[in-house]
PDB file of C-alpha atoms in Angstrom:
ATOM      1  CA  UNK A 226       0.000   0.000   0.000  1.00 36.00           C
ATOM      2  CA  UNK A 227       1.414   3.505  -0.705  1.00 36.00           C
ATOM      3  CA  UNK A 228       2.640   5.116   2.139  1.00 39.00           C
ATOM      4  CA  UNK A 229       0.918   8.599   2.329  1.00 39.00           C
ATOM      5  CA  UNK A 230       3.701  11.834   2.697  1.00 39.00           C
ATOM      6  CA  UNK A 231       3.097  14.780   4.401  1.00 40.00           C
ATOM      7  CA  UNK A 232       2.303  18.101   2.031  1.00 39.00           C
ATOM      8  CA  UNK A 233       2.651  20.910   4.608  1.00 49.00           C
ATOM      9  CA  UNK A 234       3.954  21.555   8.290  1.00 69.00           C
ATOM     10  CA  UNK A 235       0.689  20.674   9.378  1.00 82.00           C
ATOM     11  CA  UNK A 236       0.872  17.708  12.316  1.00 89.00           C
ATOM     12  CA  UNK A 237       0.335  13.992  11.078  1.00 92.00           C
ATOM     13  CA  UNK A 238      -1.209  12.387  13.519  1.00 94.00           C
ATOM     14  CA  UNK A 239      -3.044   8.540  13.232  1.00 95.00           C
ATOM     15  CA  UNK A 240      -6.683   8.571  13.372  1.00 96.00           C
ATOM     16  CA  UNK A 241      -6.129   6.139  16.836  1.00 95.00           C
ATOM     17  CA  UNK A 242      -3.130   8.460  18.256  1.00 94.00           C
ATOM     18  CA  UNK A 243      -5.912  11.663  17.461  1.00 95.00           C
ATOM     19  CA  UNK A 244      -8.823   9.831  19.043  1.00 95.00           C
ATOM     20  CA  UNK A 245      -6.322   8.953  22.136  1.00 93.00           C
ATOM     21  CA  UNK A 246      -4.940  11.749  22.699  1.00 92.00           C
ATOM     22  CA  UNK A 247      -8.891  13.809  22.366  1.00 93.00           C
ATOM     23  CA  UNK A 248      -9.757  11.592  25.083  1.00 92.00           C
ATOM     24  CA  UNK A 249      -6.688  12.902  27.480  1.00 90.00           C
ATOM     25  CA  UNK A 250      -7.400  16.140  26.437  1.00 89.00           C
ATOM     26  CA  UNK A 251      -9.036  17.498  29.747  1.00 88.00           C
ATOM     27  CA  UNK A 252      -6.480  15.366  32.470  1.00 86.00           C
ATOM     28  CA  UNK A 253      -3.847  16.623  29.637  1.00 86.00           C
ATOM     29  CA  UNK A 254      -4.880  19.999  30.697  1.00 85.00           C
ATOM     30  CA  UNK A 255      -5.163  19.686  33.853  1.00 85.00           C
ATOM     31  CA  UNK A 256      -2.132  17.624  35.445  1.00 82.00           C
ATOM     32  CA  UNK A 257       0.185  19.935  32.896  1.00 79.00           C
ATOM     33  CA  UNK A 258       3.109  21.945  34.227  1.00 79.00           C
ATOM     34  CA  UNK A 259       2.748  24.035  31.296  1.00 79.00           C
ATOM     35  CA  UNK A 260      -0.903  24.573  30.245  1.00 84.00           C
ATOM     36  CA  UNK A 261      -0.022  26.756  27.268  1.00 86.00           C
ATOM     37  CA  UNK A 262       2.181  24.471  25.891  1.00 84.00           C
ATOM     38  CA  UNK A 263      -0.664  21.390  26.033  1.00 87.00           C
ATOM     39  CA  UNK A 264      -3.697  23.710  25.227  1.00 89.00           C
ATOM     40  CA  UNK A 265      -1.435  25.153  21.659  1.00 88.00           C
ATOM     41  CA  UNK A 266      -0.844  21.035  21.025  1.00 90.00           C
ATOM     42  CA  UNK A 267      -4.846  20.822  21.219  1.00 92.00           C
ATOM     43  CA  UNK A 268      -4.904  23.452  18.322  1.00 91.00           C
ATOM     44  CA  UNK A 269      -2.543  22.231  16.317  1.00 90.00           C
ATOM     45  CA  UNK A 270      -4.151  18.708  16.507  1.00 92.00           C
ATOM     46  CA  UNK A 271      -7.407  20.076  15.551  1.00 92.00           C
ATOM     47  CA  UNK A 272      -5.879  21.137  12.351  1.00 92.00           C
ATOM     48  CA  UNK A 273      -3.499  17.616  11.835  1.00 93.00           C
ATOM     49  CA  UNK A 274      -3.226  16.081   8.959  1.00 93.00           C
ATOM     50  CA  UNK A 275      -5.133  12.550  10.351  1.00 95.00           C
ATOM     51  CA  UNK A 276      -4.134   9.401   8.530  1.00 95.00           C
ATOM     52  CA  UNK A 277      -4.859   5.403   8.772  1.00 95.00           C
ATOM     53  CA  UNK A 278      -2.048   3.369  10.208  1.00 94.00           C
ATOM     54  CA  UNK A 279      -1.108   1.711   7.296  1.00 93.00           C
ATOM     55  CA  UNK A 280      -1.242   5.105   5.091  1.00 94.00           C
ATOM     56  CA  UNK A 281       1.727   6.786   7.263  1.00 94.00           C
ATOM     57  CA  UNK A 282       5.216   7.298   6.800  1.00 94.00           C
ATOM     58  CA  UNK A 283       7.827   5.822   8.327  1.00 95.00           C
ATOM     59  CA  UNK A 284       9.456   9.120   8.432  1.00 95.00           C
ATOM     60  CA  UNK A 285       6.655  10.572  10.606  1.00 96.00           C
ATOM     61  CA  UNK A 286       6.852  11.043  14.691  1.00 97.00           C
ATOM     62  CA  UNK A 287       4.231   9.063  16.161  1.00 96.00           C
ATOM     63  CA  UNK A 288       2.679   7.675  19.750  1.00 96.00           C
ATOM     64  CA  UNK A 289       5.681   5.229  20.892  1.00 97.00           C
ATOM     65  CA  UNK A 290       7.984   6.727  18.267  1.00 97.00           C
ATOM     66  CA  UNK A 291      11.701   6.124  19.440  1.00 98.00           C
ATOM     67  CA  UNK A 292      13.465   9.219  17.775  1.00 98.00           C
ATOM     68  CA  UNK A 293      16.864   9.613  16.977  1.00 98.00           C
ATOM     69  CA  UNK A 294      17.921  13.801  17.709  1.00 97.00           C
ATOM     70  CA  UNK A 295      20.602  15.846  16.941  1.00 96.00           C
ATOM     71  CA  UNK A 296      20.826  19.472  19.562  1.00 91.00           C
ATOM     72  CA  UNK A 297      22.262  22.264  16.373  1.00 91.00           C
ATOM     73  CA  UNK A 298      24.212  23.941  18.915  1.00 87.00           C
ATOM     74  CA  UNK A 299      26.435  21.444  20.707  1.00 89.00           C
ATOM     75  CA  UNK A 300      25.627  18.493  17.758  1.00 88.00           C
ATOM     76  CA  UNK A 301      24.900  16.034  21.091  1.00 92.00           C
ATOM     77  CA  UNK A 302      22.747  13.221  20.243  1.00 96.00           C
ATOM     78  CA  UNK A 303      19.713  12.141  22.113  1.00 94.00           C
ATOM     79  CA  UNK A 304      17.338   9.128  21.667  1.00 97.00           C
ATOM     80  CA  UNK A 305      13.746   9.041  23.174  1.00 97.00           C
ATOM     81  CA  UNK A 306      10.588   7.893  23.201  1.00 98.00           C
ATOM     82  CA  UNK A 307       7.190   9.658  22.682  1.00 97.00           C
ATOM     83  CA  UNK A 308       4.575   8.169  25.065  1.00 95.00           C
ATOM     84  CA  UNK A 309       1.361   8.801  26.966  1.00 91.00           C
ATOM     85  CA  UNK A 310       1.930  10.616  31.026  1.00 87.00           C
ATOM     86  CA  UNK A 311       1.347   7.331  32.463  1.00 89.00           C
ATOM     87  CA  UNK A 312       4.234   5.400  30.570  1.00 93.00           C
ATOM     88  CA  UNK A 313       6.882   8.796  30.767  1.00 93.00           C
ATOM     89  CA  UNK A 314       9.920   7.666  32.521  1.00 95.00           C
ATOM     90  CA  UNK A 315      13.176  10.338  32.821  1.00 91.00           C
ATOM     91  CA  UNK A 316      15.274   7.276  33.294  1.00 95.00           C
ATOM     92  CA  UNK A 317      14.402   5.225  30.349  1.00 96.00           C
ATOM     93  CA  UNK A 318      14.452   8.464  28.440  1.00 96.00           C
ATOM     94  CA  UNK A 319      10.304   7.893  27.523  1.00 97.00           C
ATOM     95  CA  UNK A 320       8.821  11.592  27.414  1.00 95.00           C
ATOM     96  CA  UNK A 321       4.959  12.650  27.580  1.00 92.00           C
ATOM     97  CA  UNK A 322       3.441  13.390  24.354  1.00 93.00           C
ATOM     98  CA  UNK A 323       1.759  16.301  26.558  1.00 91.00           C
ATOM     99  CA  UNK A 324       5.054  18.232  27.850  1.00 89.00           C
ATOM    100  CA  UNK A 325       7.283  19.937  25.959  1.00 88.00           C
ATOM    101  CA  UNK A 326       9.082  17.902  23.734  1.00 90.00           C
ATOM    102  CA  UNK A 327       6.832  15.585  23.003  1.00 92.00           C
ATOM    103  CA  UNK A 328       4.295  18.147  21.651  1.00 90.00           C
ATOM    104  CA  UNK A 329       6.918  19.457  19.809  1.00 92.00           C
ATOM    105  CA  UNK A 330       8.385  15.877  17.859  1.00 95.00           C
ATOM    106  CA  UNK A 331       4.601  14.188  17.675  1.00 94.00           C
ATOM    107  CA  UNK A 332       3.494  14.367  13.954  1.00 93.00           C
ATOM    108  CA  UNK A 333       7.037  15.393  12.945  1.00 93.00           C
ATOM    109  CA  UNK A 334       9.236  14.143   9.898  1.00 93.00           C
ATOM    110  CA  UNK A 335      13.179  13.150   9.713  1.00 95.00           C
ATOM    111  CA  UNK A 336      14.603  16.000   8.652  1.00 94.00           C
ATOM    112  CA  UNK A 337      12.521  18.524  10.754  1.00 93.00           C
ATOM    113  CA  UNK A 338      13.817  20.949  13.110  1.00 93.00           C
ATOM    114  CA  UNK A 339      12.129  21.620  16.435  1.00 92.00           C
ATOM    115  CA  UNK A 340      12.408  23.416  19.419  1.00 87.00           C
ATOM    116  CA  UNK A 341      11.007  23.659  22.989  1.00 83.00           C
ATOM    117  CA  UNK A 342      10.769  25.934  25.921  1.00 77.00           C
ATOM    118  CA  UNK A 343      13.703  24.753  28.682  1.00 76.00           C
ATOM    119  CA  UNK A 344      15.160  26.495  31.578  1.00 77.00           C
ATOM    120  CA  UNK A 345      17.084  29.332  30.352  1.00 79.00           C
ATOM    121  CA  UNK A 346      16.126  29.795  27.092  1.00 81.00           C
ATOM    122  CA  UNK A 347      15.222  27.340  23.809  1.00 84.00           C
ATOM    123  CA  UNK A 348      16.012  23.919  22.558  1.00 85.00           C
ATOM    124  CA  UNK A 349      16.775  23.337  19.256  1.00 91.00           C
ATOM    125  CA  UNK A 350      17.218  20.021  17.638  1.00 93.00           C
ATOM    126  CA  UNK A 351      16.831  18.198  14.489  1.00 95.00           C
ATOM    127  CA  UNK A 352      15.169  14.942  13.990  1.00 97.00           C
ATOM    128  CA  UNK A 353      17.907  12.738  12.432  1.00 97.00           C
ATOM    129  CA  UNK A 354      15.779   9.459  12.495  1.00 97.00           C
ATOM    130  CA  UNK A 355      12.948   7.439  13.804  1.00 97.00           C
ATOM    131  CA  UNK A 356      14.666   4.031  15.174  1.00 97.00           C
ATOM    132  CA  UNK A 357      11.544   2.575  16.136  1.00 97.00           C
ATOM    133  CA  UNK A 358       7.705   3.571  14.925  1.00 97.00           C
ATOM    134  CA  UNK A 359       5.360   0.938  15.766  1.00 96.00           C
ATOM    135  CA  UNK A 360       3.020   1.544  12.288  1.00 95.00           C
ATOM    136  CA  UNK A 361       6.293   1.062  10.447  1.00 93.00           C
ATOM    137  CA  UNK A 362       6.698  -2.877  12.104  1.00 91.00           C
ATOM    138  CA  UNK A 363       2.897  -3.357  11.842  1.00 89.00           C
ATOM    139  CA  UNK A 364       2.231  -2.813  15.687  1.00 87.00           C
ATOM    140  CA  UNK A 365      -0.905  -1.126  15.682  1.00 80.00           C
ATOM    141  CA  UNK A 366      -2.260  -1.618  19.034  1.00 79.00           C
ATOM    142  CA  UNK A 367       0.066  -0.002  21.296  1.00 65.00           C
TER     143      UNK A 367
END
């Protein structure tokens, strides 16, 4: 089956990931450090670009994503993995789809630069690869 690219910056998102998320959207809201951050993700879900699992890229960020990043200013690399709150885990380097980062890579492409709100300023990265996406291997139920 052809795999289905993305045509703007718009967020791809999977019509399950979409319908997920939606139903976290109020907890999402309210258990967030960062409201603003999690209420603009909302918005720009609203406007994603939903697709079937089997119609996505391989090349796009999605729920359970391991992705491969590159920070532009000190060219560190950094591996992690985009969950839901209850699976995030600092330690094994599995982030919320609702903080930060993870509402900045979800619905992503390789290639893409991104950036986040930290302590003292910005992050900037760019997504050099996506090791694992469970679409890609044919997991569809995670």
């Amino acid at each position: 089956m052809k795999k289905l690219m993305r045509n703007d910056m718009k967020k791809i998102v999977t019509i399950p990931d979409y319908e997920r998320m939606m139903s976290r959207k109020y907890y999402a809201l309210l258990k967030a450090k960062m409201p603003e951050i999690v209420e603009y993700f909302f918005l720009e879900l609203n406007d994603a670009q939903l697709l079937d699992q089997t119609e996505i890229s391989k090349d796009v960020v999605t729920m359970n994503s391991k992705v491969l990043l590159k920070e532009l200013k000190r060219r560190r690399k950094l591996e992690v993995m985009i969950t839901y709150p209850e699976e995030a885990n600092d330690q094994e380097r599995k982030v919320s789809v609702f903080s930060p980062i993870g509402t900045a890579l979800l619905g992503r492409t390789v290639g893409d630069h991104v950036s986040w709100k930290i302590q003292g300023g910005q992050a900037e990265f760019e997504i050099l690869d996506i090791t694992y996406q469970p679409e890609a291997v044919g997991d569809f139920d995670l």
